[in-house]
Coordinates of C-alpha atoms in Angstrom, one line a residue:
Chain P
X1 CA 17.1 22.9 -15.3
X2 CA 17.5 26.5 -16.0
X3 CA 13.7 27.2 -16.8
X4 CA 12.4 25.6 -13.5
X5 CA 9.3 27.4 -12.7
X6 CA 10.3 30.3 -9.9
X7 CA 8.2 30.1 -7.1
X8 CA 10.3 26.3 -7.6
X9 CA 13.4 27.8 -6.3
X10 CA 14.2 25.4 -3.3
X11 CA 15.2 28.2 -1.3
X12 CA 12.3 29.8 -1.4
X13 CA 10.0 27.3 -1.0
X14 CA 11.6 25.8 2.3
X15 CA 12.3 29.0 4.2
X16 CA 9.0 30.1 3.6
X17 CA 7.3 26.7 4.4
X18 CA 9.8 26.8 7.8
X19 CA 8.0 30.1 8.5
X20 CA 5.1 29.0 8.4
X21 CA 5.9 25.4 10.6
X22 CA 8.1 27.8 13.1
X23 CA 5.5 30.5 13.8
X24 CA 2.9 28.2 14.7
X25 CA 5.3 26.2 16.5
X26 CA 6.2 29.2 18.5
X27 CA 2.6 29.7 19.4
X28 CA 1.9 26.5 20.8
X29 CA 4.8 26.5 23.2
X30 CA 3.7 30.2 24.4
X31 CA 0.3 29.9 25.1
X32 CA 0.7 25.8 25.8
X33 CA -2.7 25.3 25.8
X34 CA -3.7 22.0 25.3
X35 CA -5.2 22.2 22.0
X36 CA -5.1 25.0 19.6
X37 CA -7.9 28.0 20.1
X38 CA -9.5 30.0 17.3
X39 CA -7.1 33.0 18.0
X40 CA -4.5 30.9 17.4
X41 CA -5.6 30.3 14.2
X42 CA -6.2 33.6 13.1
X43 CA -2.9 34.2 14.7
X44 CA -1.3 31.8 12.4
X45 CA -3.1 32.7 9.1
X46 CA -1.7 36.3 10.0
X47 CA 1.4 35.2 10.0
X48 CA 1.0 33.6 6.8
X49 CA -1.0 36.6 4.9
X50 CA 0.8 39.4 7.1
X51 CA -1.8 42.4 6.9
X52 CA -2.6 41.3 3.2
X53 CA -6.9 41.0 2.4
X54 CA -7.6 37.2 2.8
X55 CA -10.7 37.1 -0.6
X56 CA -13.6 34.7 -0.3
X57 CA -13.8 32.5 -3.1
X58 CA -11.9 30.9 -6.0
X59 CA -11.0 28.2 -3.3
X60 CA -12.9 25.0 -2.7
X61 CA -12.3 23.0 0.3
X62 CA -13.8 19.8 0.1
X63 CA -14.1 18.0 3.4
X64 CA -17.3 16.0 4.7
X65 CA -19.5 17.6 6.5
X66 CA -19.6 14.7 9.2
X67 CA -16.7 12.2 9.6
X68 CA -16.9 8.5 10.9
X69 CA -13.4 8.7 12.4
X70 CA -11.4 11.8 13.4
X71 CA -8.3 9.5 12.8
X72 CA -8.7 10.1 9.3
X73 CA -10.6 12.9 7.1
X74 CA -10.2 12.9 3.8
X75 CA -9.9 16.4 2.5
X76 CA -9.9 18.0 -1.0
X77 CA -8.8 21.7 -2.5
X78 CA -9.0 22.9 -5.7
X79 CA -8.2 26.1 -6.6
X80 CA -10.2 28.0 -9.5
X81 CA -7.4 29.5 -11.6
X82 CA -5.7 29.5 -15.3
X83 CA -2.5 27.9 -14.1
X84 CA -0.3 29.7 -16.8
X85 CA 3.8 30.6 -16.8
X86 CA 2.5 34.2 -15.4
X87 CA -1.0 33.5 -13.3
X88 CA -1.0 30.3 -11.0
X89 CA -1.4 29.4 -7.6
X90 CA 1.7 29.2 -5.6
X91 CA 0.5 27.7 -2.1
X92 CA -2.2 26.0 -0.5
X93 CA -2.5 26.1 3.5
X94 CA -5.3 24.6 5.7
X95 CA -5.7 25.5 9.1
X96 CA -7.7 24.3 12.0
X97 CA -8.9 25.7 15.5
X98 CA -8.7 23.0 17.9
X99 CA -6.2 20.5 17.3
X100 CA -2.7 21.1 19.1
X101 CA -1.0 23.2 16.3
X102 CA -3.8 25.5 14.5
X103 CA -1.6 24.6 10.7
X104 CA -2.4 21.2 9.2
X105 CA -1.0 20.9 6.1
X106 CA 0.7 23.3 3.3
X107 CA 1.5 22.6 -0.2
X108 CA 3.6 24.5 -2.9
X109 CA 2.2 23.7 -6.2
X110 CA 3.1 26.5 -8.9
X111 CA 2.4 26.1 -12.8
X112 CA 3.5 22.7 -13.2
X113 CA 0.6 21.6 -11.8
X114 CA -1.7 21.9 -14.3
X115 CA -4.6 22.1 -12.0
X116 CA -4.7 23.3 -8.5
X117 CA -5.6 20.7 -6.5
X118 CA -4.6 18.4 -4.1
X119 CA -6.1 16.3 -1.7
X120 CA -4.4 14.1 1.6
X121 CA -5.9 13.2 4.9
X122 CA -5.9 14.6 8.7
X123 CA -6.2 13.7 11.7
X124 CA -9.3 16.2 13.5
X125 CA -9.5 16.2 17.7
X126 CA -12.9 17.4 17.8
X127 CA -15.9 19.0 15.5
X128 CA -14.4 22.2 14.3
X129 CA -14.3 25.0 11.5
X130 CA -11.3 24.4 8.9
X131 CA -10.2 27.1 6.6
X132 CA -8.0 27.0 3.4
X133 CA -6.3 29.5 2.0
X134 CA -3.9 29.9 -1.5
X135 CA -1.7 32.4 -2.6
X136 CA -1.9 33.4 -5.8
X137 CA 1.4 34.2 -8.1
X138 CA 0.2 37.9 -7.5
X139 CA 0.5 37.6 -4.3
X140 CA -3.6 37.7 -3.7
X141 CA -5.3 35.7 -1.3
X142 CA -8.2 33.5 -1.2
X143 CA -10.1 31.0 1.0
X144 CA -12.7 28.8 1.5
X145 CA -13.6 27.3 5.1
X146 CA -16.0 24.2 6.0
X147 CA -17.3 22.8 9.7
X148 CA -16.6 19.1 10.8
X149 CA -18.1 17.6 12.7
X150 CA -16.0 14.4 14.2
X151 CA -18.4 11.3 15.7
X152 CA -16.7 9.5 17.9
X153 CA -15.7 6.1 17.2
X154 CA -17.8 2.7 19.3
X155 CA -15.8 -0.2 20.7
X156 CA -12.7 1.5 20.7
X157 CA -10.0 0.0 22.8
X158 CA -9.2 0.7 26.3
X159 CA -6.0 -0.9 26.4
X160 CA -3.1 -2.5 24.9
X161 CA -4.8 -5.6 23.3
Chain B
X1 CA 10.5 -1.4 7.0
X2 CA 9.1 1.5 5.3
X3 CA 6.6 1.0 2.0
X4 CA 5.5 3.8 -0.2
X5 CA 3.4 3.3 -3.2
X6 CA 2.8 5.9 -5.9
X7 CA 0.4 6.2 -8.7
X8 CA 1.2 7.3 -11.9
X9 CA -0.2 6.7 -15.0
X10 CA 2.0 4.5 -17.6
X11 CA 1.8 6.8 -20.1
X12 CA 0.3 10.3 -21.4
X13 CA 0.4 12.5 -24.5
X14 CA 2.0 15.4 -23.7
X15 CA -0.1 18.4 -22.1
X16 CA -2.2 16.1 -20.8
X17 CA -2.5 17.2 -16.8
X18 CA -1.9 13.8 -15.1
X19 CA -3.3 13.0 -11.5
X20 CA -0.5 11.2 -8.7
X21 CA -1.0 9.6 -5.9
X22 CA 0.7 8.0 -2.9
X23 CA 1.0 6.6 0.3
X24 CA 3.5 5.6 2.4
X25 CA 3.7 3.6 5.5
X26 CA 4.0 5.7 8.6
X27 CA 3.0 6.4 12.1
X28 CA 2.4 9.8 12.3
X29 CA 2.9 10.1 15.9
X30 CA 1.7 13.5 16.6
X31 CA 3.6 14.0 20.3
X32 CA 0.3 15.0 21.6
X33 CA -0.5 11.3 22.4
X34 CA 0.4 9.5 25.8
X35 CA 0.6 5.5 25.9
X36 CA -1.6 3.1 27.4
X37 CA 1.0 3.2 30.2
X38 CA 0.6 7.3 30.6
X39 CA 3.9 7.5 29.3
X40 CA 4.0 10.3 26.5
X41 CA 4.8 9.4 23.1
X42 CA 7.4 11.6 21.1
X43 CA 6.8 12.8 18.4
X44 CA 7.7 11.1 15.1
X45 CA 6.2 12.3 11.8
X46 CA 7.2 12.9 8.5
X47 CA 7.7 16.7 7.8
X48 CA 8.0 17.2 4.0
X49 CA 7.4 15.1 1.2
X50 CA 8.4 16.6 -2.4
X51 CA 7.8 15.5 -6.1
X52 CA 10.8 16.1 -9.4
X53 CA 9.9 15.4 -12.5
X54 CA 11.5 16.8 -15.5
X55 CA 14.2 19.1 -13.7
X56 CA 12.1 20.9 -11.4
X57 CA 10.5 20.3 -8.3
X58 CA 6.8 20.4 -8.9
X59 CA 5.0 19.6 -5.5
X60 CA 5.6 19.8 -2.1
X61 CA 3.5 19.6 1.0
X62 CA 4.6 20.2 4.6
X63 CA 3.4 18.0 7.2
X64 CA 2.1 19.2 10.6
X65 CA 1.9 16.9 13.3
X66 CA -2.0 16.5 12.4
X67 CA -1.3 14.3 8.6
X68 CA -2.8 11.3 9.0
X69 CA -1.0 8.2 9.7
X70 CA 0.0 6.6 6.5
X71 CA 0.0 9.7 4.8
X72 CA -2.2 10.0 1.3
X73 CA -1.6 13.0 -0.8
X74 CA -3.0 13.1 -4.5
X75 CA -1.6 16.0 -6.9
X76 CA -1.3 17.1 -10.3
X77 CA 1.4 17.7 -13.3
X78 CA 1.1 18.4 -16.5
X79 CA 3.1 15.6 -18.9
X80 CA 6.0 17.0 -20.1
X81 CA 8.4 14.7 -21.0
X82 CA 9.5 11.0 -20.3
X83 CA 11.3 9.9 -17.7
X84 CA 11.7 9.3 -14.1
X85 CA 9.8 11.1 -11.3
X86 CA 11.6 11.3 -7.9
X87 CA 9.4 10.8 -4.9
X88 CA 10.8 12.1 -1.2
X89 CA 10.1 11.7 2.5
X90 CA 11.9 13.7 5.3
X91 CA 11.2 13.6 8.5
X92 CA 12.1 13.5 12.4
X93 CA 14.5 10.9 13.3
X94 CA 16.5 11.3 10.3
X95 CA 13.5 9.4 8.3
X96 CA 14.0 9.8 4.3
X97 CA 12.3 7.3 2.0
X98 CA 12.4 8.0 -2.0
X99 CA 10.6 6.2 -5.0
X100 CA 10.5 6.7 -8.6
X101 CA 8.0 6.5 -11.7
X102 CA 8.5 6.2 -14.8
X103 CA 6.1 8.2 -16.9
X104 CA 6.1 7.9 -21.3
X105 CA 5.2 10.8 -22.9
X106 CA 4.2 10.9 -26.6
Chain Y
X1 CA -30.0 3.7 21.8
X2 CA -32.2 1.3 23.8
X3 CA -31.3 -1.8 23.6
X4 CA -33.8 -4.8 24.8
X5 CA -37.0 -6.2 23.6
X6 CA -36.8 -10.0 22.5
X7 CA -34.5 -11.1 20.0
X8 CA -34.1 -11.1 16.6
X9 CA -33.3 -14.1 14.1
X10 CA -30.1 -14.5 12.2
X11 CA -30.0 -11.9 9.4
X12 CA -31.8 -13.5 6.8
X13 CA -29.4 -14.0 3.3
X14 CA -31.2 -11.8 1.4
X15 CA -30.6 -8.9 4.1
X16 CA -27.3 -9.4 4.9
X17 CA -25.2 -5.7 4.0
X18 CA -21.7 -5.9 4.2
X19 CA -19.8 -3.2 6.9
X20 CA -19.1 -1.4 3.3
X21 CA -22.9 -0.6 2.6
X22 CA -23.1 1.4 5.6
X23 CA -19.9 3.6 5.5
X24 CA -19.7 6.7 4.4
X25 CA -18.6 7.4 0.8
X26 CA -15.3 8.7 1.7
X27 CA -14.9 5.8 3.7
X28 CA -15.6 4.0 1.0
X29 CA -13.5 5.6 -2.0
X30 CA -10.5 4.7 0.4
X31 CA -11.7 1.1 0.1
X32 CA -12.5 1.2 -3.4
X33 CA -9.0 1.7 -5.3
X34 CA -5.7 0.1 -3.8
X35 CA -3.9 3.2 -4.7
X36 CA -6.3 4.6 -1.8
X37 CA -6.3 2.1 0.5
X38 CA -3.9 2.3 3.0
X39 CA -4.0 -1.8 3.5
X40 CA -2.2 -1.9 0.0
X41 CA 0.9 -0.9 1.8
X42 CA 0.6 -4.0 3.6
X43 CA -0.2 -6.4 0.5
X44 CA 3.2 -5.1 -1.0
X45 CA 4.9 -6.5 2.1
X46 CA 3.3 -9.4 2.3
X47 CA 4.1 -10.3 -1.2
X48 CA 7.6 -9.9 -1.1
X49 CA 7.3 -12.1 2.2
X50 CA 5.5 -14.7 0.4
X51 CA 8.5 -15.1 -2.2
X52 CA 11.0 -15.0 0.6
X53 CA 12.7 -18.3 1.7
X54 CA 12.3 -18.5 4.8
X55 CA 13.4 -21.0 7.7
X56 CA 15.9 -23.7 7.9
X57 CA 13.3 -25.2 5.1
X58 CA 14.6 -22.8 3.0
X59 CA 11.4 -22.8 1.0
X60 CA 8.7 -19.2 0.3
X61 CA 5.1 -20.1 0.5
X62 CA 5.1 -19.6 -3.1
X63 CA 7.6 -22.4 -3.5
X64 CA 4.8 -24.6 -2.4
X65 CA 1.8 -22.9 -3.3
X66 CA 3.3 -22.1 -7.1
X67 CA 2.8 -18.5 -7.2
X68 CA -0.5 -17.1 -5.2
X69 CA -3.1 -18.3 -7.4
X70 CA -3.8 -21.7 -5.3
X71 CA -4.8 -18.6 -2.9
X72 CA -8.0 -17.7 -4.9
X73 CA -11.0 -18.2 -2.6
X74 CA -9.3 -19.9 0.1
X75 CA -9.7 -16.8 2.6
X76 CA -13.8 -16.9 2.1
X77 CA -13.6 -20.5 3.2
X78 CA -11.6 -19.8 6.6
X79 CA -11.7 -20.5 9.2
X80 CA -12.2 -24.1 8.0
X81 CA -11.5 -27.6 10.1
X82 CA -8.1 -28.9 10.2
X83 CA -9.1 -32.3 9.9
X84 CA -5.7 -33.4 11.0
X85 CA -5.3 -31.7 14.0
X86 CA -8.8 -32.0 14.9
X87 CA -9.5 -28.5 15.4
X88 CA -10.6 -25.3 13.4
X89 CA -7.9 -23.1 12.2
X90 CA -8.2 -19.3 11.2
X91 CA -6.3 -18.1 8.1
X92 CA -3.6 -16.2 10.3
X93 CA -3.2 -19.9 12.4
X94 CA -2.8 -22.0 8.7
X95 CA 0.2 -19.3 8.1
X96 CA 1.7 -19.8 11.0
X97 CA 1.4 -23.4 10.8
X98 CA 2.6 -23.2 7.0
X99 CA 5.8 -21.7 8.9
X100 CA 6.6 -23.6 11.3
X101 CA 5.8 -27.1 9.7
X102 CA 6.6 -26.6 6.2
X103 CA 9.9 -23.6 6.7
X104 CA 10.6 -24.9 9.8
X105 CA 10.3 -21.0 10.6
X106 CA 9.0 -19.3 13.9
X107 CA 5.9 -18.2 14.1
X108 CA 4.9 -14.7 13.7
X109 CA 3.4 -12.8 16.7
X110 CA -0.5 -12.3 16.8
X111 CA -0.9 -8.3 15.1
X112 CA 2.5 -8.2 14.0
X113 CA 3.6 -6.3 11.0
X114 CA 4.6 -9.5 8.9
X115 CA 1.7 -11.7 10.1
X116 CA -0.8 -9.0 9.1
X117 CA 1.1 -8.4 5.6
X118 CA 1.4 -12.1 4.9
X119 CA -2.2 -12.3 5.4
X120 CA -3.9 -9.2 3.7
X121 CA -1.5 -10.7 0.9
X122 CA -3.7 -13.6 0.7
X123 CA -7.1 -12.7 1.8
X124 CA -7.1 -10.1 -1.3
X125 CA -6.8 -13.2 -3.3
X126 CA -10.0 -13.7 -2.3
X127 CA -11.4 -10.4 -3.4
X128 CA -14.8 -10.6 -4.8
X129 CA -15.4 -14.4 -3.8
X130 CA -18.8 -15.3 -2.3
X131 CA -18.5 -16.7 1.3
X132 CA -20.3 -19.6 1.5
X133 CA -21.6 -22.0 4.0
X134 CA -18.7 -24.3 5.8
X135 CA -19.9 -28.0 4.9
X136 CA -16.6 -29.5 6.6
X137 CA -18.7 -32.2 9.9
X138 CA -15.6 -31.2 12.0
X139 CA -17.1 -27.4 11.5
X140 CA -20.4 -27.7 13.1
X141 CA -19.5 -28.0 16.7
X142 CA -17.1 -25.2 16.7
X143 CA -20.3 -22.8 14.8
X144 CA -22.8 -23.4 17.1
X145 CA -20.3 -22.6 20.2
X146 CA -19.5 -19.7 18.3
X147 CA -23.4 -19.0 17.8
X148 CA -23.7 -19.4 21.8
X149 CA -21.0 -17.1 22.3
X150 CA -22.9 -14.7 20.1
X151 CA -26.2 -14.8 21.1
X152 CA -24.7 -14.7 25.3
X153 CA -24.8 -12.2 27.7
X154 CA -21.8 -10.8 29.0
X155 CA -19.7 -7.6 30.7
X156 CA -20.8 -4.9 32.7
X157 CA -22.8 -3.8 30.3
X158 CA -24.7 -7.1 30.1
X159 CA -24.9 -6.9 26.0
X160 CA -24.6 -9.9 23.9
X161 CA -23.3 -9.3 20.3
X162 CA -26.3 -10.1 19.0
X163 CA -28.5 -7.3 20.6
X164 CA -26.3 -4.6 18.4
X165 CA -25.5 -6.5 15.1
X166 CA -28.9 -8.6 14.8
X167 CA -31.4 -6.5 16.4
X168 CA -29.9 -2.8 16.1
X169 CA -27.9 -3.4 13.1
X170 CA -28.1 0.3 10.9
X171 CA -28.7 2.3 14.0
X172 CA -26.5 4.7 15.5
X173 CA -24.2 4.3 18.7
X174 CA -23.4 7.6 19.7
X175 CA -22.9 8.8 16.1
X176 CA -21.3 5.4 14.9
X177 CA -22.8 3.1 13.0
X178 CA -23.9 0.0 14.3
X179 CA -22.9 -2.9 11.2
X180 CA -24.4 -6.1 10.7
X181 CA -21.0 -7.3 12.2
X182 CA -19.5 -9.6 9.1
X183 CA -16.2 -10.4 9.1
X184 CA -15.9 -10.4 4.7
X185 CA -13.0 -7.4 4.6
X186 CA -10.8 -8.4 7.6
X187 CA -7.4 -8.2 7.8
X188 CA -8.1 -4.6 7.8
X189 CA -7.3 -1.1 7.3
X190 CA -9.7 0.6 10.6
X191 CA -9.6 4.4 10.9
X192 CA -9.4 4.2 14.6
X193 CA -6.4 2.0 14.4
X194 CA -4.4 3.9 11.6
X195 CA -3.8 0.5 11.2
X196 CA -4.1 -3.0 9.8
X197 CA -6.1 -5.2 12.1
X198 CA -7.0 -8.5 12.5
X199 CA -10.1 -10.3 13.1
X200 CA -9.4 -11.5 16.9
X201 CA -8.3 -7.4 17.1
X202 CA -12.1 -6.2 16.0
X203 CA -13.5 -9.0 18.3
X204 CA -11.3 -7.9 21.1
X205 CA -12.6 -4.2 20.9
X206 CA -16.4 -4.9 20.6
X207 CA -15.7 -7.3 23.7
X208 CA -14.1 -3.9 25.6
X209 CA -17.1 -1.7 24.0
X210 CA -19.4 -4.6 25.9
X211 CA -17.0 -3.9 29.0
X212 CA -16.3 -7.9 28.8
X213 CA -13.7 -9.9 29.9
X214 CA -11.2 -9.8 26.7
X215 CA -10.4 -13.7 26.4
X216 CA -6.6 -14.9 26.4
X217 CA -5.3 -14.1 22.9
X218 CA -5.1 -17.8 21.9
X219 CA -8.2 -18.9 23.3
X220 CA -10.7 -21.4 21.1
X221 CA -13.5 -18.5 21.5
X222 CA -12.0 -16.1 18.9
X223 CA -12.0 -19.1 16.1
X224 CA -15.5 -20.5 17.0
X225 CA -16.6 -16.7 16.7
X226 CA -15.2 -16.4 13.8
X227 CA -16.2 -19.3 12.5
X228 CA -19.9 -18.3 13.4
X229 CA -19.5 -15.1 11.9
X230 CA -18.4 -16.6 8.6
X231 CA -21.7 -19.1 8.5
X232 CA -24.0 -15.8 9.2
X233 CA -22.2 -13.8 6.3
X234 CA -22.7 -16.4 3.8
X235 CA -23.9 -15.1 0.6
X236 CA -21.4 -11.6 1.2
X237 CA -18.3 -11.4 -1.4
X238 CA -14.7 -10.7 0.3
X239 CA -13.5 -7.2 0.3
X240 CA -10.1 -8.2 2.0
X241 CA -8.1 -6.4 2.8
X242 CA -11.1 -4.0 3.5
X243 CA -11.3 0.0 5.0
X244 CA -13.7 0.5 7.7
X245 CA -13.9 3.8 10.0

């Protein structure tokens, strides 16, 4: 259709998601540290933002404060915004500091949506500080971070059984 | 054999902003993870997963190695029309699974 | 946590709390809608494996069972005593009987995929059904071993399962949990497995948490346990196939 929403361009959306995906990947390898550090995060939100002003607010990142299984984490984020033709959120990223890869997840949402918010599930090494961040169809940024912590899980099992 | 399930409500008057969700079945192997015999595992994981309804795409998410097995993701669309919308799954290994909804919109 | 001191009784009926009770609510909410609950994915399959024909039978299970509603209830009454054979049977041991005496099928491996689907398929049957006590006189013998194997001793760490899930039930183990122990939601969807589980699965990690012996996979002890289990959850409804962390 001719009136597809622009940020919707398929072009756009997968080069700039592959940016994203490649730039952390990069990272990783560089450094290869076992698990991802703070700096790397910052590292990869910069690459995301570039030397744009990251705003507190808007964004709510809804992830519980204490998880029973770092296997799974249910996590929420809504973004506070008209959703109209001209004033929407385009993208949604969350980052982490101390799994492997500092990026967990990144959706394209646009005015379709409605609402912006989505929510999915992630797997969290270790009790650490996650941070969301949209952009805005003006190009502003804003974010909203949260601390996990992950208990570790009892009778687990210590080999193939 | 791969399973995906969506959610999406029958039917909707038009405007209304509908909520999806889905799951499919998946391991998620991150490539992080070593075996019980200390062998690694490689990774395998599902990379993007994308959402068309009513001639545009109107979601997608990309997957880092950290999604969660069996990967959940709830969105949102406004009703615009009826008729089919086209679930996809692309990832390492050459995996692609699709699955469609019908939604009627009065 | 310390555990010692003299033991406790049997969780009265009145006090028993499913696994549920004491989850988290996210944990929960996954549980609570199938369009959450990762297990559905499973139930799907093992649907469309109880309408397939299957063996040089050629019959499905619903051939014989006329669609699943003969299922309703039957998985809060397993594992119940196989008269016939003389010997209690868990649900995932009827299937595979059902298979290979009725399709003239092979059996399906212990965890596998199609085992596991075929039996969250008909334990959600099931759903909401109060478990109740097993009446069957060929049952008896095979609770009370399973009650001895509860209330024993055993590993390195010289625990029995009753010091956590009588005695210590709603405390915390290094930041878990500790459940009453019932087996009402199982097969299930557990966190730590990113997986569907059995029964015998659970059993076998709470054994390794115990640093136990992990009994042969088709040993008698698993069933009486299990059969235990089921007597000392009676008065719980069935939340198969459950979601536990």
């Amino acid at each position: 259709m001719s009136d597809a929403p622009r940020v919707f361009n398929r072009r756009t959306l997968v080069t700039r998601a592959v940016h994203v995906v490649a730039g952390a990947g990069a990272l990783a390898l560089s450094a290869a540290p076992a698990r991802a550090t703070p700096d790397m995060m910052s590292e990869a939100i910069r690459k995301l933002v570039g030397g744009a002003k990251v705003n507190e607010g808007r964004v709510t990142l809804d992830i519980p404060p204490l998880v029973e299984n770092g296997n799974t984490v249910p996590l929420t984020v809504a973004v506070e915004s008209p959703m109209t033709e001209k004033d929407y959120v385009a993208e949604i990223h969350i980052f982490n500091e101390k799994n492997p890869q500092p990026y967990l997840v990144a959706a394209y949402i646009g005015p379709r949506a409605g609402k912006a918010e989505f929510a999915t599930r992630v797997k969290l090494n270790d009790s650490q500080h996650i941070i969301a961040i949209a952009r805005m169809s003006d190009g502003s940024f804003w974010s909203d971070g949260a601390d996990v912590i992950v208990t570790i899980a009892a009778c687990v099992e210590i080999s193939e059984q | 054999m791969t399973r995906a399930l969506v959610n999406v409500p029958a039917r909707a008057k038009k405007g209304d902003i509908i909520e999806i969700k889905t799951l499919i079945s998946h391991p998620m192997e991150s490539g992080y993870r070593v075996g019980y015999g200390g062998e690694p595992l490689k990774r395998d994981i599902i990379q993007t997963f994308s959402c068309d309804y009513d001639g545009a795409k109107i979601f997608l998410a990309q997957f880092s190695p950290a999604v969660a097995a069996n990967p959940f993701v709830s969105f949102h669309t406004v009703a615009t029309a009826s008729g089919k919308l086209v679930f996809r799954w692309e990832g390492d290994n050459g995996f692609e699974a699709e699955e469609t909804a019908e939604i009627v919109v009065e | 946590m310390w555990i010692g001191g003299a033991l406790a009784d049997e969780i009265p009926r009145d006090q028993r709390r499913s696994g549920y009770e004491t989850m988290r609510p996210e944990t929960r909410a996954m549980q609570d809608s199938d369009a959450d609950n990762p297990a559905t994915l499973w139930v799907l399959d093992g649907e469309a494996l109880w309408n397939k024909r299957e063996g040089a039978a050629g019959k499905s299970c619903a051939d014989c069972h006329a669609g699943a509603a003969p299922m309703k209830a039957v998985a809060a009454r397993f594992p119940r005593f196989d008269a016939a054979r003389a010997t209690p049977v868990d649900l995932e041991q009827q299937i595979n009987i059902c298979r290979r005496d009725r399709q003239n099928a092979p059996p399906l491996a212990a965890e596998s995929h199609d085992l596991l689907a075929l039996e969250a398929f008909v334990a959600k049957q099931s759903r909401g059904d109060t478990i109740e006590p097993n009446r069957e006189p060929g049952a008896k013998e095979s609770i009370e071993a399973g009650r001895k194997l509860f209330n024993e001793r055993r590993g390195q760490l010289n625990l029995s399962c009753a010091q956590c899930h009588d005695d210590n039930w709603g405390k915390s183990l290094g930041g878990a949990n500790i459940p009453q122990g019932h087996p009402n939601g199982y097969p299930l969807y557990r966190l730590e497995w990113q997986s569907l589980g059995s029964m015998g699965r659970r059993l076998r990690n709470c054994l390794s948490g115990m640093r136990a012996e992990l009994w042969p996979r088709d040993a008698r002890e698993y069933v009486d346990i299990e059969m235990y289990l089921m007597s000392r959850a009676a008065g719980l409804k069935m939340e198969s196939p459950a979601v536990r962390p």
